Amino acid sequence: MALEFIAEIDANSVDTENLVFSAIPQTYESLRLMGVGNTDYAVAQSMGGTFSLQFNEETTDSKHGFMRIAADYYQILLNIEGTYSDNTAECGSMSGTTSESGYYPATYIVDIYNYKGVAATGSVQYFARSTTATAANQYSHNAYYAGTYGNGTTPITSLQLKSALGNWMRYSKFSLYGRD
Amino acid sequence: MAATHELIEVVTASGGSTAYLEFTSIPQTFTNLEVVWSLKLDSFNPTVATQHQMYWRVNGSSTSSVYPNMYRGMFYGTQTALWKYDSSTNYEIQVGLASANTPNMNCGLLNIYDYTSTAGTGKSIQGMNSCMQYDANSYDRTLLITSGNLNIAEAVTSLKLSAYNDEVIADDSNIRLYGINRSA
């Protein structure tokens, strides 16, 4: 089997700002992260919530970067052509708690490449898709992200999933897979 | 056959003179194909977007009508540019490719659906790829979503990748072919 399940994490026991995959195996060539999630924060419309990655749980070394194309319920949003040298890299959004009554988790697929810190291939790269639709469409979005972390030749062994506004709501859940 | 996702083959550039990467004799035992790549050029540093393109051909066909395709995303894009390209006559499936002067490889994947079909239409393609440096607004900065169709009345038995102007592909670049079965 080429695409193998590695681990699952969730926020079922307690709401939390960060969910972490640790001890990521170094036996694959690429990874796929799939999940559903929402924040317990009352975010604004137009992609007010932010789902970010922090590779190797690094929060201070200013080596994350990302870019984005997206549309929300109302319009095509201005491209983010590149946010550089940051401590997080965005890969998704969410609807929060003020959307039309009900629970509307966003769905995420993030493909992660060259995560093992090999000099010839360069730093880790990712491509992410994030989407959700709420009942009256007021908090819907569809977005694509590309990003990186300047790990150089340091392997990626852990991955922190951050809800930048509020905590991951109960039932948020992510699974990590490896491709050989 | 149970639903599955299997590695079929890996092709890697080596020797400093790789002009193309190719899968030949693709097995006909799956429903879909998935190609995952990690690529950059060996010594060429493009300065315009079109020179970052790479070209995929199936079964050695260079017939333009075989490859209707389009992409959307940022490719040297500015904040206000919504880059969108489409063609029904090109024989390429465009993807971004890292320049020789970037430290990072361009990475992405391409899914080809129902590749064993011998009907003239119906072999759909979806792809996505990206490349960026964490600290620089570089030439290789790419975020693309591609789609296409293979209008060829043959099953896909080979898949060949080459760069703009047949520029040399850097050593350690690789394409990985997976077979996927949707049936339970």
Short mmCIF file of C-alpha atoms in Angstrom, two decimals:
data_model
loop_
_atom_site.label_atom_id
_atom_site.label_comp_id
_atom_site.label_asym_id
_atom_site.label_seq_id
_atom_site.Cartn_x
_atom_site.Cartn_y
_atom_site.Cartn_z
CA MET A 1 0.00 0.00 0.00
CA ALA A 2 1.57 3.24 -1.07
CA LEU A 3 -0.62 5.63 0.89
CA GLU A 4 -0.44 4.52 4.52
CA PHE A 5 -2.21 5.84 7.57
CA ILE A 6 0.24 7.21 10.15
CA ALA A 7 -1.77 8.84 12.94
CA GLU A 8 -4.90 10.73 13.89
CA ILE A 9 -5.34 13.65 16.28
CA ASP A 10 -8.50 15.39 17.43
CA ALA A 11 -9.88 17.97 19.80
CA ASN A 12 -12.58 15.73 21.21
CA SER A 13 -11.39 15.69 24.81
CA VAL A 14 -10.69 19.39 25.15
CA ASP A 15 -10.75 22.48 22.95
CA THR A 16 -7.18 23.40 22.13
CA GLU A 17 -5.32 26.00 20.10
CA ASN A 18 -2.73 23.54 18.83
CA LEU A 19 -2.93 19.97 17.60
CA VAL A 20 0.40 18.22 17.09
CA PHE A 21 1.64 15.28 15.06
CA SER A 22 4.89 14.16 16.63
CA ALA A 23 7.48 11.51 15.74
CA ILE A 24 6.59 11.68 12.04
CA PRO A 25 8.22 8.66 10.35
CA GLN A 26 11.08 9.40 7.97
CA THR A 27 10.26 6.41 5.79
CA TYR A 28 8.01 8.13 3.24
CA GLU A 29 8.59 10.45 0.31
CA SER A 30 5.59 12.69 0.85
CA LEU A 31 2.79 13.16 3.36
CA ARG A 32 -0.92 13.91 3.12
CA LEU A 33 -2.86 15.62 5.89
CA MET A 34 -6.64 15.38 5.73
CA GLY A 35 -9.11 16.73 8.25
CA VAL A 36 -12.16 18.63 9.32
CA GLY A 37 -12.15 21.50 11.76
CA ASN A 38 -13.61 24.68 13.10
CA THR A 39 -12.72 27.26 15.72
CA ASP A 40 -14.72 28.19 18.80
CA TYR A 41 -14.02 31.85 18.04
CA ALA A 42 -16.62 34.21 16.60
CA VAL A 43 -14.69 35.04 13.46
CA ALA A 44 -15.66 37.63 10.92
CA GLN A 45 -17.04 36.76 7.53
CA SER A 46 -14.70 36.58 4.55
CA MET A 47 -12.35 33.89 5.78
CA GLY A 48 -11.95 35.33 9.25
CA GLY A 49 -10.60 32.13 10.74
CA THR A 50 -7.03 31.00 10.18
CA PHE A 51 -5.58 27.49 10.16
CA SER A 52 -1.78 27.61 10.17
CA LEU A 53 1.06 25.10 10.14
CA GLN A 54 4.16 25.23 12.28
CA PHE A 55 6.73 22.71 11.09
CA ASN A 56 8.81 21.07 13.79
CA GLU A 57 6.65 23.10 16.20
CA GLU A 58 8.90 26.09 15.53
CA THR A 59 7.23 29.28 16.69
CA THR A 60 10.01 31.86 16.74
CA ASP A 61 12.54 31.31 13.96
CA SER A 62 10.72 33.25 11.21
CA LYS A 63 11.15 30.61 8.52
CA HIS A 64 7.59 29.97 7.37
CA GLY A 65 6.11 31.35 4.16
CA PHE A 66 2.91 30.94 2.16
CA MET A 67 0.78 32.29 -0.67
CA ARG A 68 -2.93 31.96 -1.37
CA ILE A 69 -5.69 32.28 -3.93
CA ALA A 70 -9.24 32.20 -2.62
CA ALA A 71 -12.87 33.17 -2.91
CA ASP A 72 -15.43 33.69 -0.17
CA TYR A 73 -19.22 33.91 -0.19
CA TYR A 74 -19.09 37.32 -1.81
CA GLN A 75 -16.12 37.71 -4.09
CA ILE A 76 -12.81 36.51 -5.41
CA LEU A 77 -10.31 37.66 -2.84
CA LEU A 78 -7.10 39.49 -3.56
CA ASN A 79 -4.24 37.08 -4.00
CA ILE A 80 -1.76 36.77 -1.21
CA GLU A 81 1.30 36.61 -3.44
CA GLY A 82 3.66 35.75 -0.64
CA THR A 83 3.99 36.16 3.12
CA TYR A 84 7.59 35.54 4.08
CA SER A 85 9.81 34.95 7.10
CA ASP A 86 6.91 34.37 9.43
CA ASN A 87 6.38 32.06 12.39
CA THR A 88 3.36 30.35 10.86
CA ALA A 89 2.25 29.36 7.37
CA GLU A 90 -1.45 29.50 6.58
CA CYS A 91 -3.14 26.51 4.98
CA GLY A 92 -6.85 27.03 5.64
CA SER A 93 -9.73 28.96 7.13
CA MET A 94 -12.89 28.17 9.09
CA SER A 95 -16.35 29.58 9.72
CA GLY A 96 -16.26 30.06 13.51
CA THR A 97 -19.24 30.18 15.80
CA THR A 98 -21.27 33.09 14.47
CA SER A 99 -22.24 31.54 11.20
CA GLU A 100 -25.82 30.50 10.63
CA SER A 101 -26.97 28.11 13.35
CA GLY A 102 -25.33 24.73 13.08
CA TYR A 103 -21.88 23.22 12.94
CA TYR A 104 -20.00 23.79 9.69
CA PRO A 105 -16.50 22.40 9.78
CA ALA A 106 -14.14 23.20 6.96
CA THR A 107 -12.45 20.34 5.15
CA TYR A 108 -8.72 20.34 4.49
CA ILE A 109 -6.31 18.39 2.31
CA VAL A 110 -2.64 19.30 2.59
CA ASP A 111 0.04 17.53 0.53
CA ILE A 112 3.51 17.88 2.05
CA TYR A 113 6.63 17.20 -0.02
CA ASN A 114 10.37 16.89 0.62
CA TYR A 115 9.94 16.85 4.37
CA LYS A 116 13.06 14.81 5.19
CA GLY A 117 15.62 17.60 4.91
CA VAL A 118 17.55 16.40 1.86
CA ALA A 119 19.95 19.03 0.52
CA ALA A 120 19.32 18.20 -3.14
CA THR A 121 15.57 18.75 -2.93
CA GLY A 122 15.53 21.80 -0.66
CA SER A 123 13.09 22.78 2.03
CA VAL A 124 9.70 21.23 2.71
CA GLN A 125 6.87 22.36 0.40
CA TYR A 126 3.12 22.04 0.77
CA PHE A 127 -0.04 22.55 -1.27
CA ALA A 128 -3.32 22.90 0.62
CA ARG A 129 -7.00 23.04 -0.16
CA SER A 130 -9.55 24.46 2.28
CA THR A 131 -13.29 24.73 1.78
CA THR A 132 -16.56 25.07 3.64
CA ALA A 133 -20.13 26.12 2.95
CA THR A 134 -22.56 27.34 5.59
CA ALA A 135 -26.34 27.20 5.49
CA ALA A 136 -26.96 30.69 4.17
CA ASN A 137 -23.54 30.82 2.51
CA GLN A 138 -22.41 33.81 4.56
CA TYR A 139 -19.26 32.16 5.91
CA SER A 140 -18.35 29.95 2.97
CA HIS A 141 -14.94 29.86 1.36
CA ASN A 142 -12.79 28.00 -1.12
CA ALA A 143 -9.04 28.49 -0.97
CA TYR A 144 -5.75 27.08 -2.24
CA TYR A 145 -2.44 27.61 -0.50
CA ALA A 146 1.20 26.90 -1.20
CA GLY A 147 3.83 27.20 1.47
CA THR A 148 7.14 26.20 2.88
CA TYR A 149 9.29 26.14 5.96
CA GLY A 150 13.00 26.80 5.69
CA ASN A 151 14.12 23.59 7.31
CA GLY A 152 17.12 23.16 5.01
CA THR A 153 18.66 19.80 5.88
CA THR A 154 16.76 19.38 9.15
CA PRO A 155 14.08 16.69 8.87
CA ILE A 156 10.48 17.55 9.66
CA THR A 157 9.64 15.32 12.60
CA SER A 158 6.61 17.13 14.02
CA LEU A 159 3.83 19.31 12.73
CA GLN A 160 1.72 21.70 14.77
CA LEU A 161 -1.75 22.63 13.52
CA LYS A 162 -2.70 26.03 14.90
CA SER A 163 -6.08 27.67 15.15
CA ALA A 164 -4.88 31.27 15.11
CA LEU A 165 -8.15 32.67 16.46
CA GLY A 166 -9.71 30.66 19.26
CA ASN A 167 -9.36 26.95 19.89
CA TRP A 168 -10.03 24.00 17.66
CA MET A 169 -13.65 23.14 18.34
CA ARG A 170 -14.65 19.69 19.54
CA TYR A 171 -14.90 17.17 16.72
CA SER A 172 -12.08 18.78 14.80
CA LYS A 173 -10.04 15.85 13.57
CA PHE A 174 -6.99 15.33 11.36
CA SER A 175 -5.32 12.27 9.89
CA LEU A 176 -1.78 12.02 8.55
CA TYR A 177 -0.80 9.64 5.76
CA GLY A 178 2.51 8.74 4.14
CA ARG A 179 3.29 7.95 0.49
CA ASP A 180 6.24 5.72 -0.31
CA MET B 1 -9.78 -6.06 -6.49
CA ALA B 2 -9.83 -4.17 -3.21
CA ALA B 3 -9.46 -0.41 -3.29
CA THR B 4 -5.75 0.32 -3.34
CA HIS B 5 -3.02 2.91 -3.90
CA GLU B 6 0.26 1.36 -5.03
CA LEU B 7 3.63 2.70 -6.04
CA ILE B 8 4.30 1.50 -9.60
CA GLU B 9 7.59 3.14 -10.54
CA VAL B 10 10.04 5.94 -9.71
CA VAL B 11 12.10 7.70 -12.38
CA THR B 12 14.95 9.91 -11.17
CA ALA B 13 17.22 12.30 -13.07
CA SER B 14 20.92 11.53 -12.83
CA GLY B 15 24.19 12.08 -14.63
CA GLY B 16 23.67 15.79 -15.24
CA SER B 17 22.08 15.45 -18.68
CA THR B 18 18.50 14.29 -18.19
CA ALA B 19 16.34 15.83 -20.92
CA TYR B 20 13.16 14.00 -19.99
CA LEU B 21 11.62 11.61 -17.49
CA GLU B 22 9.34 8.86 -18.72
CA PHE B 23 7.17 6.01 -17.59
CA THR B 24 6.87 3.28 -20.19
CA SER B 25 4.74 0.15 -20.12
CA ILE B 26 2.28 1.50 -17.57
CA PRO B 27 0.29 -1.45 -16.19
CA GLN B 28 -3.38 -1.52 -17.17
CA THR B 29 -4.60 -3.00 -13.91
CA PHE B 30 -5.70 0.17 -12.08
CA THR B 31 -8.53 2.65 -12.42
CA ASN B 32 -6.59 5.91 -11.99
CA LEU B 33 -3.00 7.04 -12.04
CA GLU B 34 -1.35 9.51 -9.70
CA VAL B 35 1.98 11.12 -10.54
CA VAL B 36 3.83 12.91 -7.73
CA TRP B 37 6.88 14.99 -8.62
CA SER B 38 9.80 16.90 -7.18
CA LEU B 39 11.54 18.84 -9.95
CA LYS B 40 13.91 21.65 -10.83
CA LEU B 41 16.05 22.66 -13.77
CA ASP B 42 19.76 21.88 -13.88
CA SER B 43 21.26 25.16 -15.06
CA PHE B 44 18.58 27.21 -16.83
CA ASN B 45 17.15 30.19 -14.96
CA PRO B 46 13.96 31.32 -16.68
CA THR B 47 12.99 34.95 -16.45
CA VAL B 48 9.53 34.72 -17.99
CA ALA B 49 6.64 32.53 -16.95
CA THR B 50 6.28 30.53 -20.14
CA GLN B 51 9.80 29.21 -19.80
CA HIS B 52 8.89 27.53 -16.53
CA GLN B 53 6.45 25.24 -18.27
CA MET B 54 6.81 21.51 -18.43
CA TYR B 55 5.17 19.28 -20.94
CA TRP B 56 3.47 15.96 -20.40
CA ARG B 57 2.74 13.72 -23.34
CA VAL B 58 1.00 10.36 -23.36
CA ASN B 59 1.72 7.48 -25.71
CA GLY B 60 4.20 9.66 -27.60
CA SER B 61 1.39 11.72 -29.11
CA SER B 62 2.09 15.31 -30.18
CA THR B 63 -1.38 15.84 -31.65
CA SER B 64 -2.67 19.13 -30.27
CA SER B 65 -6.32 18.06 -29.98
CA VAL B 66 -5.34 15.34 -27.51
CA TYR B 67 -4.55 17.80 -24.73
CA PRO B 68 -7.25 20.39 -23.93
CA ASN B 69 -6.18 21.91 -20.65
CA MET B 70 -6.29 24.98 -18.45
CA TYR B 71 -4.78 26.23 -15.25
CA ARG B 72 -5.38 28.90 -12.69
CA GLY B 73 -3.20 30.30 -9.99
CA MET B 74 -0.15 32.45 -9.49
CA PHE B 75 2.76 32.09 -11.81
CA TYR B 76 4.96 35.14 -11.43
CA GLY B 77 1.59 36.55 -10.33
CA THR B 78 1.19 39.83 -8.59
CA GLN B 79 -1.34 40.47 -5.89
CA THR B 80 -3.91 41.72 -8.35
CA ALA B 81 -3.23 39.17 -11.05
CA LEU B 82 -5.64 36.26 -11.27
CA TRP B 83 -3.59 34.22 -13.65
CA LYS B 84 -5.72 32.03 -15.81
CA TYR B 85 -4.68 30.26 -18.95
CA ASP B 86 -6.66 27.93 -21.10
CA SER B 87 -6.18 26.19 -24.38
CA SER B 88 -7.92 23.52 -26.36
CA THR B 89 -5.12 23.13 -28.84
CA ASN B 90 -1.89 22.96 -26.89
CA TYR B 91 -0.16 19.69 -26.45
CA GLU B 92 1.20 20.47 -23.04
CA ILE B 93 -0.12 20.19 -19.55
CA GLN B 94 1.49 23.22 -17.97
CA VAL B 95 3.00 23.00 -14.56
CA GLY B 96 5.47 25.23 -12.79
CA LEU B 97 9.08 24.25 -12.49
CA ALA B 98 11.70 25.58 -10.14
CA SER B 99 14.63 27.46 -11.63
CA ALA B 100 18.19 26.30 -11.26
CA ASN B 101 18.89 29.21 -8.95
CA THR B 102 16.32 28.27 -6.35
CA PRO B 103 17.23 26.02 -3.45
CA ASN B 104 13.86 24.27 -3.55
CA MET B 105 12.21 21.90 -5.95
CA ASN B 106 8.77 22.38 -7.44
CA CYS B 107 6.42 19.74 -6.05
CA GLY B 108 2.98 18.57 -7.02
CA LEU B 109 0.77 15.81 -8.24
CA LEU B 110 -1.29 14.91 -11.26
CA ASN B 111 -4.25 12.51 -11.28
CA ILE B 112 -5.35 10.84 -14.51
CA TYR B 113 -8.75 9.21 -14.26
CA ASP B 114 -9.92 6.15 -16.20
CA TYR B 115 -6.61 5.95 -18.03
CA THR B 116 -7.33 2.49 -19.45
CA SER B 117 -10.36 3.72 -21.37
CA THR B 118 -10.09 3.38 -25.14
CA ALA B 119 -12.88 5.87 -25.73
CA GLY B 120 -11.87 9.09 -27.44
CA THR B 121 -12.87 11.23 -24.47
CA GLY B 122 -13.26 10.78 -20.75
CA LYS B 123 -9.72 10.52 -19.41
CA SER B 124 -9.86 13.49 -17.08
CA ILE B 125 -6.79 15.11 -15.50
CA GLN B 126 -6.46 17.18 -12.35
CA GLY B 127 -3.23 18.55 -11.02
CA MET B 128 -1.80 20.99 -8.51
CA ASN B 129 1.70 22.14 -7.80
CA SER B 130 3.68 24.82 -6.04
CA CYS B 131 7.09 26.11 -5.12
CA MET B 132 8.28 28.94 -2.93
CA GLN B 133 11.13 30.09 -0.72
CA TYR B 134 10.34 31.14 2.82
CA ASP B 135 12.24 34.43 2.63
CA ALA B 136 12.07 35.65 -0.93
CA ASN B 137 9.70 36.73 -3.65
CA SER B 138 11.52 34.56 -6.14
CA TYR B 139 11.01 33.76 -9.80
CA ASP B 140 10.13 30.18 -9.05
CA ARG B 141 7.15 31.17 -6.89
CA THR B 142 4.25 29.10 -8.17
CA LEU B 143 0.76 28.04 -7.12
CA LEU B 144 -1.20 26.33 -9.88
CA ILE B 145 -4.30 24.19 -10.20
CA THR B 146 -4.56 22.46 -13.55
CA SER B 147 -7.24 20.50 -15.33
CA GLY B 148 -7.45 18.78 -18.65
CA ASN B 149 -8.63 15.84 -20.66
CA LEU B 150 -6.92 13.31 -22.85
CA ASN B 151 -8.86 13.07 -26.08
CA ILE B 152 -7.15 10.00 -27.40
CA ALA B 153 -8.84 6.70 -28.30
CA GLU B 154 -6.16 4.64 -26.59
CA ALA B 155 -5.40 3.55 -23.09
CA VAL B 156 -2.51 5.47 -21.55
CA THR B 157 0.52 3.20 -21.70
CA SER B 158 3.34 5.73 -21.41
CA LEU B 159 3.83 9.18 -19.93
CA LYS B 160 6.74 11.48 -20.74
CA LEU B 161 7.77 14.72 -19.06
CA SER B 162 10.11 17.29 -20.56
CA ALA B 163 11.00 20.92 -19.83
CA TYR B 164 10.77 24.08 -21.89
CA ASN B 165 13.22 23.92 -24.78
CA ASP B 166 14.28 20.47 -23.53
CA GLU B 167 16.35 22.11 -20.81
CA VAL B 168 18.21 19.66 -18.61
CA ILE B 169 16.36 18.49 -15.52
CA ALA B 170 18.43 18.63 -12.33
CA ASP B 171 19.79 15.46 -10.80
CA ASP B 172 17.67 14.00 -8.01
CA SER B 173 14.51 15.38 -9.59
CA ASN B 174 12.01 12.57 -9.72
CA ILE B 175 8.53 11.55 -10.77
CA ARG B 176 6.70 8.81 -8.93
CA LEU B 177 3.83 6.85 -10.49
CA TYR B 178 1.06 5.35 -8.37
CA GLY B 179 -1.87 3.18 -9.37
CA ILE B 180 -5.24 3.63 -7.72
CA ASN B 181 -8.21 1.30 -7.77
CA ARG B 182 -11.56 2.77 -6.84
CA SER B 183 -13.41 -0.52 -6.72
CA ALA B 184 -14.15 -2.10 -3.35
#
